[in-house]
Coordinates of C-alpha atoms and ligand atoms in Angstrom, one line a residue:
M1 CA 205.5 55.1 80.9
D2 CA 205.5 54.9 77.2
K3 CA 206.0 51.6 75.5
W4 CA 209.6 51.3 74.1
W5 CA 208.3 51.1 70.5
K6 CA 206.7 54.5 70.8
K7 CA 210.2 56.1 70.6
T8 CA 212.0 53.7 68.4
V9 CA 212.4 53.2 64.7
V10 CA 212.3 49.7 63.2
Y11 CA 214.4 48.5 60.2
E12 CA 212.7 46.1 57.9
L13 CA 215.4 43.8 56.6
Y14 CA 215.1 41.4 53.6
P15 CA 217.7 38.8 54.5
Q16 CA 218.0 37.3 51.0
S17 CA 219.2 40.6 49.6
F18 CA 221.0 42.3 52.5
K19 CA 224.5 40.9 52.8
D20 CA 226.0 37.7 51.6
S21 CA 228.8 36.5 53.9
N22 CA 229.6 33.2 52.2
N23 CA 229.4 34.3 48.6
D24 CA 226.7 32.0 47.3
G25 CA 224.6 34.9 45.9
V26 CA 222.1 34.9 48.7
G27 CA 222.2 37.1 51.8
D28 CA 222.5 35.4 55.2
L29 CA 222.5 35.8 59.0
K30 CA 226.3 36.2 59.3
G31 CA 226.0 39.0 56.7
I32 CA 223.5 40.8 58.9
I33 CA 225.8 40.4 61.9
E34 CA 228.6 42.0 59.9
K35 CA 226.4 45.1 59.3
L36 CA 225.0 45.6 62.8
D37 CA 227.2 48.6 63.4
Y38 CA 225.7 50.3 60.3
L39 CA 222.2 49.8 61.7
Q40 CA 223.1 50.9 65.2
D41 CA 224.8 54.0 63.9
L42 CA 221.6 54.8 62.0
G43 CA 219.7 54.6 65.3
V44 CA 217.3 51.7 64.8
G45 CA 215.9 50.0 67.9
A46 CA 214.6 46.8 66.2
I47 CA 215.1 44.8 63.1
W48 CA 212.1 43.0 61.5
M49 CA 213.5 40.2 59.3
T50 CA 211.2 38.7 56.6
P51 CA 210.9 34.9 57.0
I52 CA 214.1 32.9 57.3
Y53 CA 212.6 29.6 58.1
T54 CA 213.1 26.4 56.1
S55 CA 211.3 26.9 52.9
P56 CA 211.4 26.0 49.2
L57 CA 211.2 29.8 48.6
V58 CA 208.4 29.8 46.1
D59 CA 207.3 33.0 47.7
N60 CA 210.7 34.0 49.1
G61 CA 210.1 32.4 52.5
Y62 CA 206.4 33.2 52.9
D63 CA 206.0 29.5 52.3
I64 CA 207.3 27.9 55.4
A65 CA 208.2 24.2 55.4
D66 CA 209.4 24.1 59.0
Y67 CA 208.5 26.8 61.6
Q68 CA 211.3 25.7 64.0
N69 CA 214.3 25.7 61.7
I70 CA 216.3 28.1 59.6
N71 CA 216.7 27.8 55.9
E72 CA 220.3 26.7 55.5
I73 CA 221.0 29.3 52.8
Y74 CA 220.6 31.9 55.6
G75 CA 222.5 29.9 58.2
S76 CA 221.5 28.0 61.3
L77 CA 219.6 28.3 64.6
A78 CA 223.0 28.9 66.2
D79 CA 223.7 31.8 63.8
L80 CA 220.3 33.3 64.7
K81 CA 221.2 33.0 68.4
N82 CA 224.4 34.9 67.7
L83 CA 222.5 37.5 65.8
I84 CA 220.1 38.0 68.6
K85 CA 222.9 38.4 71.1
A86 CA 225.0 40.6 69.0
A87 CA 222.0 42.9 68.2
E88 CA 221.0 43.0 71.9
A89 CA 224.5 44.2 72.8
K90 CA 223.8 47.2 70.5
Q91 CA 220.3 47.7 71.9
I92 CA 218.6 46.3 68.9
K93 CA 215.8 43.8 69.2
I94 CA 215.2 41.1 66.7
I95 CA 211.6 40.7 65.4
M96 CA 210.7 37.6 63.4
D97 CA 208.0 37.3 60.7
L98 CA 205.3 34.8 61.4
V99 CA 203.3 33.4 58.5
L100 CA 200.3 31.7 60.1
N101 CA 197.7 31.9 57.4
H102 CA 199.3 29.2 55.3
T103 CA 202.4 26.9 55.1
S104 CA 204.4 25.6 52.2
D105 CA 203.0 22.6 50.5
Q106 CA 206.3 21.0 51.6
H107 CA 205.5 21.4 55.2
N108 CA 205.2 18.0 56.9
W109 CA 201.6 18.8 57.9
F110 CA 200.6 19.2 54.3
L111 CA 202.6 16.3 53.0
Q112 CA 200.8 14.2 55.6
A113 CA 197.4 15.8 55.0
K114 CA 197.4 15.0 51.3
T115 CA 198.1 11.3 51.8
S116 CA 194.6 10.4 52.8
K117 CA 191.3 11.9 54.0
A118 CA 191.8 10.0 57.2
N119 CA 195.2 11.4 58.0
P120 CA 195.3 13.2 61.4
Y121 CA 196.7 16.3 59.6
R122 CA 193.9 16.4 57.1
D123 CA 192.0 19.0 59.0
Y124 CA 195.0 21.3 59.4
Y125 CA 194.0 22.5 55.9
I126 CA 190.8 23.3 54.1
W127 CA 189.4 20.7 51.7
R128 CA 186.2 20.6 49.6
D129 CA 184.8 18.3 46.9
Q130 CA 184.0 21.2 44.6
P131 CA 185.8 24.6 44.1
D132 CA 183.9 27.8 44.0
E133 CA 184.8 30.9 42.1
K134 CA 187.1 32.4 44.7
K135 CA 190.3 33.7 43.2
S136 CA 193.8 33.6 44.7
I137 CA 195.4 37.0 45.5
F138 CA 198.2 36.0 43.1
G139 CA 195.8 35.1 40.3
G140 CA 194.0 32.0 39.2
S141 CA 191.7 29.9 41.3
A142 CA 192.1 29.7 45.1
W143 CA 191.4 26.0 44.9
T144 CA 193.8 23.3 43.6
Y145 CA 192.8 19.7 42.9
D146 CA 194.6 16.9 44.7
S147 CA 194.4 13.8 42.6
T148 CA 195.3 11.4 45.4
T149 CA 192.4 12.2 47.6
K150 CA 190.2 13.7 44.9
Q151 CA 189.4 16.9 46.7
Y152 CA 190.4 20.5 46.3
Y153 CA 192.5 22.4 48.9
F154 CA 192.2 26.2 49.5
H155 CA 195.0 28.7 49.1
Q156 CA 194.7 32.4 49.0
F157 CA 198.2 32.9 47.6
A158 CA 200.2 30.5 45.3
K159 CA 199.1 26.9 45.1
E160 CA 202.3 26.0 46.9
Q161 CA 200.9 27.9 50.0
P162 CA 197.9 26.0 51.3
D163 CA 195.8 27.9 53.8
L164 CA 195.7 26.5 57.3
N165 CA 192.3 25.6 58.9
W166 CA 192.2 27.8 62.0
E167 CA 188.8 26.4 63.1
N168 CA 190.8 23.3 64.1
P169 CA 191.8 23.7 67.8
K170 CA 194.6 21.2 67.5
L171 CA 196.2 23.4 64.8
R172 CA 195.8 26.4 67.0
S173 CA 197.5 24.9 70.0
E174 CA 200.3 23.6 67.9
I175 CA 200.9 27.1 66.5
S176 CA 200.8 28.6 70.0
A177 CA 203.4 26.1 71.2
M178 CA 205.6 26.9 68.2
I179 CA 205.4 30.7 69.0
K180 CA 206.1 30.1 72.6
W181 CA 209.3 28.2 71.6
W182 CA 210.4 31.3 69.6
V183 CA 209.7 33.5 72.6
D184 CA 211.9 31.3 74.8
F185 CA 214.5 31.3 72.0
G186 CA 215.0 35.0 72.6
V187 CA 213.2 36.9 69.8
K188 CA 211.6 40.1 70.9
G189 CA 208.6 40.4 68.7
F190 CA 206.7 39.3 65.6
R191 CA 205.3 40.7 62.5
L192 CA 202.2 38.6 61.7
D193 CA 201.7 38.1 58.0
V194 CA 198.2 38.6 56.6
I195 CA 196.8 37.9 60.0
D196 CA 193.4 39.2 59.2
L197 CA 192.9 36.2 56.9
I198 CA 193.1 33.5 59.6
G199 CA 189.5 33.7 60.8
K200 CA 188.0 32.7 57.5
E201 CA 184.8 30.8 56.8
V202 CA 185.1 29.7 53.2
D203 CA 181.6 28.3 52.9
K204 CA 180.1 31.6 53.9
K205 CA 182.6 33.4 51.6
I206 CA 184.2 35.2 54.5
Y207 CA 187.9 35.3 53.8
S208 CA 189.1 38.1 56.1
N209 CA 188.0 39.7 59.3
G210 CA 186.1 36.6 60.2
P211 CA 183.9 36.4 63.3
N212 CA 186.5 34.4 65.3
L213 CA 189.5 36.4 64.3
H214 CA 190.0 38.6 67.4
Q215 CA 189.4 35.7 69.7
F216 CA 192.0 33.6 67.9
I217 CA 194.5 36.5 68.3
K218 CA 193.8 36.9 72.0
D219 CA 194.2 33.2 72.7
L220 CA 197.4 33.1 70.7
R221 CA 198.8 36.0 72.7
A222 CA 197.7 34.5 76.0
E223 CA 199.4 31.2 75.2
S224 CA 202.6 32.4 73.7
W225 CA 204.0 36.0 73.8
N226 CA 201.9 37.2 76.7
S227 CA 204.0 40.2 77.6
A228 CA 203.4 43.9 77.3
E229 CA 207.0 44.4 76.2
F230 CA 206.8 42.2 73.2
L231 CA 206.5 44.1 69.9
T232 CA 203.8 42.6 67.6
V233 CA 202.6 44.1 64.4
G234 CA 199.7 42.6 62.5
E235 CA 199.6 42.9 58.7
C236 CA 196.0 43.8 58.0
W237 CA 195.2 44.9 54.5
G238 CA 191.5 45.3 54.9
A239 CA 191.4 47.0 58.4
S240 CA 188.9 49.7 59.2
I241 CA 189.6 52.2 62.0
D242 CA 187.4 50.1 64.3
D243 CA 189.4 47.0 63.4
G244 CA 192.6 48.9 63.9
I245 CA 191.5 49.9 67.4
K246 CA 190.6 46.3 68.3
Y247 CA 194.0 45.0 67.1
S248 CA 196.2 47.7 68.7
N249 CA 194.4 49.1 71.8
E250 CA 196.7 48.2 74.7
K251 CA 193.8 47.0 76.8
N252 CA 192.5 44.7 74.2
D253 CA 195.5 42.3 74.5
E254 CA 196.1 41.7 70.8
F255 CA 199.0 43.5 69.0
S256 CA 201.2 46.4 69.7
M257 CA 200.4 48.0 66.4
I258 CA 199.1 47.3 62.9
F259 CA 200.2 47.8 59.3
Q260 CA 197.1 49.1 57.6
F261 CA 197.2 49.6 53.8
E262 CA 194.5 52.2 53.0
Q263 CA 197.2 54.6 51.8
I264 CA 198.0 52.0 49.1
T265 CA 194.6 50.4 48.3
E266 CA 192.7 53.7 48.3
L267 CA 195.0 55.0 45.5
Q268 CA 195.0 51.9 43.3
S269 CA 193.0 51.3 40.2
E270 CA 190.1 48.9 40.3
L271 CA 192.2 46.2 38.7
G272 CA 194.8 46.6 41.4
K273 CA 198.4 47.5 41.2
Y274 CA 199.2 46.2 37.8
L275 CA 197.1 48.8 36.1
Y276 CA 199.0 52.0 36.5
K277 CA 197.4 55.0 38.3
E278 CA 198.9 58.3 39.2
I279 CA 199.1 59.1 42.9
D280 CA 196.3 61.2 44.2
F281 CA 198.2 63.4 46.7
I282 CA 195.2 64.9 48.3
A283 CA 193.5 61.5 48.8
L284 CA 196.8 60.3 50.3
K285 CA 196.8 63.1 52.9
K286 CA 193.2 62.3 53.7
V287 CA 194.0 58.7 54.5
Y288 CA 196.8 59.8 56.8
K289 CA 194.4 62.2 58.6
K290 CA 191.9 59.5 59.0
W291 CA 194.3 57.0 60.5
Q292 CA 196.3 59.5 62.6
Q293 CA 193.2 60.9 64.2
G294 CA 191.3 57.6 64.2
L295 CA 193.8 55.7 66.3
H296 CA 194.9 58.6 68.5
G297 CA 194.7 57.5 72.1
L298 CA 192.9 54.4 71.1
G299 CA 195.4 52.3 69.1
W300 CA 198.8 52.6 67.6
N301 CA 199.9 53.1 64.0
S302 CA 202.9 51.9 62.1
L303 CA 204.4 54.4 59.7
Y304 CA 205.9 53.2 56.4
L305 CA 205.9 54.1 52.7
G306 CA 207.9 51.1 51.5
N307 CA 208.2 47.4 52.3
H308 CA 209.2 44.2 50.5
D309 CA 205.8 44.1 48.7
L310 CA 205.8 47.6 47.5
P311 CA 207.8 49.6 45.0
R312 CA 210.7 51.8 46.3
M313 CA 209.1 54.7 48.2
I314 CA 211.2 57.3 46.4
S315 CA 210.1 56.0 43.0
K316 CA 206.5 55.8 44.0
Y317 CA 206.0 59.0 46.0
G318 CA 209.1 61.1 45.4
N319 CA 211.3 62.0 42.5
D320 CA 214.0 59.3 42.0
Q321 CA 216.0 61.4 39.5
E322 CA 217.0 65.0 40.0
F323 CA 215.5 65.3 43.5
R324 CA 216.3 61.8 44.8
V325 CA 218.1 63.0 47.9
A326 CA 215.8 65.9 48.7
S327 CA 212.6 63.9 48.2
S328 CA 213.9 60.9 50.3
K329 CA 214.5 63.3 53.1
T330 CA 211.1 64.9 52.7
L331 CA 209.3 61.6 52.6
F332 CA 211.0 60.4 55.7
T333 CA 210.4 63.7 57.6
T334 CA 206.7 63.8 56.6
L335 CA 206.1 60.3 57.8
F336 CA 208.4 60.0 60.8
L337 CA 207.0 63.0 62.7
M338 CA 203.5 61.5 62.7
E339 CA 202.1 59.4 65.6
G340 CA 203.2 55.8 65.4
T341 CA 206.2 53.6 65.0
P342 CA 208.3 54.4 61.9
F343 CA 209.7 51.6 59.7
I344 CA 212.6 52.0 57.3
Y345 CA 212.7 49.5 54.5
Q346 CA 216.2 48.3 53.7
G347 CA 217.9 50.5 51.2
D348 CA 215.5 53.4 51.5
E349 CA 218.0 55.0 54.0
I350 CA 220.3 55.6 51.0
G351 CA 217.5 56.3 48.5
M352 CA 217.5 53.1 46.5
T353 CA 215.2 53.3 43.5
N354 CA 213.0 51.1 41.4
T355 CA 214.7 49.1 38.7
N356 CA 214.1 49.9 35.0
W357 CA 213.9 46.3 33.8
E358 CA 212.0 46.1 30.5
N359 CA 212.0 42.3 30.3
I360 CA 209.5 40.3 32.3
T361 CA 212.0 37.4 32.6
D362 CA 214.2 39.7 34.8
Y363 CA 211.6 39.6 37.5
Q364 CA 211.6 36.6 39.9
D365 CA 208.5 37.2 42.0
V366 CA 205.8 34.5 42.0
E367 CA 203.1 37.2 42.3
I368 CA 204.4 38.9 39.2
K369 CA 204.5 35.7 37.2
N370 CA 201.2 34.3 38.3
T371 CA 199.4 37.6 37.9
Y372 CA 200.8 38.1 34.4
Q373 CA 199.6 34.6 33.5
D374 CA 196.1 35.5 34.9
L375 CA 195.5 39.1 33.9
V376 CA 197.4 39.1 30.5
L377 CA 197.5 35.6 29.2
D378 CA 194.3 33.9 30.6
E379 CA 191.8 36.6 31.3
K380 CA 193.1 39.2 28.9
K381 CA 192.1 42.0 31.2
L382 CA 195.3 43.9 30.6
T383 CA 197.6 44.0 27.5
H384 CA 201.2 43.1 27.9
E385 CA 202.1 46.9 27.6
E386 CA 199.6 47.9 30.3
F387 CA 200.9 45.2 32.6
M388 CA 204.5 46.2 32.1
Q389 CA 203.7 49.8 32.9
G390 CA 202.0 48.7 36.2
L391 CA 204.9 46.3 36.9
K392 CA 207.5 49.0 36.4
A393 CA 205.7 51.2 38.8
N394 CA 204.5 48.8 41.4
G395 CA 206.2 45.3 41.1
R396 CA 207.5 43.8 44.3
D397 CA 210.9 43.0 42.9
H398 CA 211.9 46.7 42.8
A399 CA 212.4 46.5 46.6
R400 CA 214.1 43.1 46.6
T401 CA 217.2 43.8 44.6
P402 CA 220.5 43.4 46.5
M403 CA 221.5 46.1 49.0
Q404 CA 223.9 48.5 47.3
W405 CA 226.9 48.7 49.7
D406 CA 229.5 50.1 47.3
G407 CA 230.4 50.6 43.7
S408 CA 232.3 47.2 43.3
E409 CA 230.9 44.3 41.3
N410 CA 227.5 43.1 42.6
A411 CA 227.3 46.3 44.6
G412 CA 229.4 44.8 47.4
F413 CA 226.5 42.5 48.3
S414 CA 228.3 39.3 47.2
N415 CA 231.3 38.1 45.2
A416 CA 229.0 35.6 43.4
K417 CA 226.2 36.4 41.0
P418 CA 223.2 37.5 43.2
W419 CA 219.9 35.5 43.1
I420 CA 218.3 38.6 41.6
K421 CA 219.8 41.3 39.4
V422 CA 221.4 44.3 41.1
N423 CA 219.9 47.7 40.2
E424 CA 222.0 49.2 37.4
N425 CA 222.5 52.4 39.4
Y426 CA 224.6 50.9 42.1
Q427 CA 227.8 52.7 41.2
T428 CA 226.1 56.0 42.0
I429 CA 223.6 55.0 44.7
N430 CA 225.4 53.0 47.4
V431 CA 226.1 53.1 51.1
E432 CA 229.7 54.1 50.7
N433 CA 228.8 57.2 48.6
D434 CA 225.9 58.2 50.8
L435 CA 227.9 58.0 54.0
K436 CA 230.6 60.1 52.6
N437 CA 228.2 62.9 51.9
P438 CA 227.4 65.0 55.0
S439 CA 224.2 66.1 53.4
G440 CA 223.3 62.6 52.2
I441 CA 220.1 60.7 53.1
Y442 CA 221.6 58.4 55.8
N443 CA 223.1 61.3 57.7
Y444 CA 220.0 63.3 57.6
L445 CA 217.9 60.3 58.6
K446 CA 220.2 59.8 61.7
T447 CA 219.4 63.4 62.7
L448 CA 215.7 62.9 62.1
I449 CA 215.6 59.7 64.1
N450 CA 217.4 61.3 67.0
F451 CA 215.1 64.3 66.9
R452 CA 212.1 62.0 66.9
N453 CA 213.1 59.6 69.6
K454 CA 215.6 61.4 71.9
S455 CA 215.1 65.2 71.6
E456 CA 213.0 67.3 73.9
Y457 CA 210.2 66.9 71.3
A458 CA 210.1 63.2 71.6
D459 CA 207.1 63.1 73.9
L460 CA 205.2 65.5 71.7
I461 CA 205.9 63.4 68.6
A462 CA 205.0 60.2 70.3
N463 CA 201.8 61.3 71.9
S464 CA 200.2 64.5 70.7
L465 CA 197.3 65.0 68.3
Y466 CA 198.0 65.2 64.5
V467 CA 196.5 68.4 63.1
P468 CA 196.7 68.6 59.3
T469 CA 196.4 71.9 57.5
L470 CA 195.9 72.9 53.9
I471 CA 194.8 69.4 53.1
D472 CA 193.4 70.5 49.7
D473 CA 196.7 71.9 48.6
S474 CA 198.2 70.0 45.7
Y475 CA 201.9 70.4 46.7
L476 CA 202.2 70.9 50.4
F477 CA 202.0 68.1 53.0
A478 CA 201.5 70.2 56.2
Y479 CA 200.6 69.3 59.7
A480 CA 201.2 70.2 63.3
R481 CA 201.7 68.3 66.5
T482 CA 200.7 70.2 69.5
N483 CA 200.3 69.9 73.3
G484 CA 198.9 73.4 73.8
Q485 CA 202.1 75.0 74.9
K486 CA 204.4 73.8 72.2
T487 CA 203.6 73.2 68.6
I488 CA 205.8 71.7 65.9
K489 CA 204.8 72.4 62.3
I490 CA 205.9 70.1 59.5
L491 CA 205.8 71.8 56.1
A492 CA 206.8 69.5 53.4
N493 CA 207.0 70.3 49.7
W494 CA 206.0 67.2 47.8
S495 CA 206.6 68.7 44.4
E496 CA 209.2 70.2 42.1
K497 CA 207.6 73.7 42.4
E498 CA 209.0 76.4 44.6
L499 CA 206.4 77.2 47.2
D500 CA 206.1 80.7 48.8
L501 CA 204.9 80.3 52.4
S502 CA 205.1 84.0 53.3
V503 CA 201.3 84.1 53.7
L504 CA 201.3 81.5 56.4
N505 CA 202.5 83.7 59.2
L506 CA 205.6 81.8 60.0
Q507 CA 207.9 84.7 60.6
G508 CA 210.2 84.3 63.5
L509 CA 209.5 80.6 64.2
E510 CA 212.5 78.6 65.1
V511 CA 213.7 76.1 62.5
L512 CA 214.2 72.7 64.2
L513 CA 214.9 70.7 61.1
N514 CA 215.5 71.6 57.5
T515 CA 216.2 69.3 54.5
H516 CA 218.0 72.3 52.8
D517 CA 220.4 75.0 53.9
S518 CA 218.0 77.9 54.2
F519 CA 214.5 79.0 54.9
A520 CA 215.1 82.7 55.5
D521 CA 213.0 83.8 52.6
L522 CA 210.0 81.6 53.7
K523 CA 210.2 79.7 50.5
L524 CA 210.3 75.9 50.1
K525 CA 212.5 74.8 47.2
A526 CA 211.6 71.6 45.3
W527 CA 211.1 68.8 47.8
Q528 CA 212.2 70.9 50.7
T529 CA 210.8 70.3 54.2
V530 CA 211.1 72.4 57.3
V531 CA 210.0 71.7 60.9
L532 CA 209.2 74.8 62.9
L533 CA 208.6 75.4 66.5
E534 CA 205.9 77.7 67.9
T535 CA 205.8 78.3 71.6
R536 CA 202.8 79.8 73.3
I537 CA 203.7 82.0 76.2
Ligands
TEU601 O1 201.6 40.1 51.9 C1 200.2 40.1 51.8 C2 199.7 40.4 50.5 O2 198.5 40.2 50.3 C3 200.6 40.9 49.4 O3 200.9 39.8 48.6 C4 199.9 41.9 48.7 O4 198.6 41.6 48.6 C5 200.3 42.2 47.3 O5 201.6 42.3 47.2 C6 199.6 43.4 46.9 O6 199.4 43.3 45.6 C7 202.2 39.1 52.7 C8 203.7 39.2 52.5 O7 204.2 40.4 53.0 C9 204.0 38.8 51.1 O8 205.4 39.0 50.8 C10 203.6 37.4 50.9 O9 203.8 37.1 49.5 C11 202.1 37.2 51.2 O10 201.8 37.8 52.5 C12 201.8 35.8 51.4 O11 202.4 35.2 52.5

């Protein structure tokens, strides 16, 4: 029997920007409850919410000050209980985000730890007399001096996010107990933030995939969520195929699946995302081939092109102007018929796009601010203009603007001024408009989700081998899924060119899905995708 997440689609929800029910400019749990019908209608089976715990929000909640409480701007534990119940009634499971690599510097553990070297919480964090040259992922040194105790503490992200010391068994058992508490509370899964960073050994300069990593994960699971029905997805930026198998092989008792990032990192410039680089489409297809085939039967992939750390998928990979609707449909179809669990990032279901903000002060993200300071002002590795070009293409805030519900002020997200600016295009691109359009993105996506999870092809899509074709073609993303008797062929035009497929021997094949009205001439229009059925008799 297949695990439930093999035939489900998960919706990644960014609570701060989803729906504001009390008009303070910030989204909240009651706002999510109001919109559950919308998500149920789309056909999602689970919602992953980015962190909603008590937090000073230096990194929008990825800096947790209390793991067992809710930030009051989002609501209360009682509201979360209500959300879990209301979602369950609609067959939607609630997945929480667990940030275990670091806490906020306002967490009681850290407040205690920095009072003295003898404090019992001192060893919950990583302290050294001297810093080394290790840099934070957000720019600047990974070590910050604490003048009270005259030592440096280690942080791989902002200085307000001190890394936890996983070598400490007391810390580990406290974390397990906390997770168990959430399992008992009723959540149905976890996304585990930068989990590959927890097994570090800083003195040996091992910062990810450390030697104890997999044992820590197995112990954590054994002591907290130990259930085969629990959905867990580890965020693992640096995973190889072998790592991916360890994390997500059912028999290995770690996670249900992983987020790997090779399709992002492989296509980046050496200086990272703030130095603009064109997408290498063929390289992208090769990464998918590698991960689809590498984990087949041995592990489980997640499928996503957007999330809260990435630009809008349509702006990055598609055409967010003339072919916004067609290219959204094409990106979703290409991705969702692969093997793995598809994730929709909030707003992508209506084709939300990157912002076009020219001014750095419009952006709120700590990563953007700290990296600008580091790369442009301190190290001078990039000019202001270069950084702005990278930021406009890849900055994290593009995905964090308020959800565009309708054309009213603040896009129907809130009556108050939102915490971050609304994208200027909200009067055109919004839920109300998209739902009204029978050939809009949301309605197409509903059909696609249903086809993927509930049609007679659901088993084939969930379990068969991924066979790419024409991998060196510069415009066509093409693959087949086959079980010997039946083959579905996905032919996606990732370009503005019209493609003539008459040479491919497709005459007479049944069209199962089509982003456009016709395919009778065997031609794919700009950003058109068809899914065809081939039956062997
Ligand atoms: O992201 C991991 C992470 O490393 C990203 O910051 C990523 O490296 C970067 O955007 C790429 O340039 C997770 C969360 O998803 C992110 O929101 C947090 O800021 C980060 O961890 C720290 O908790």
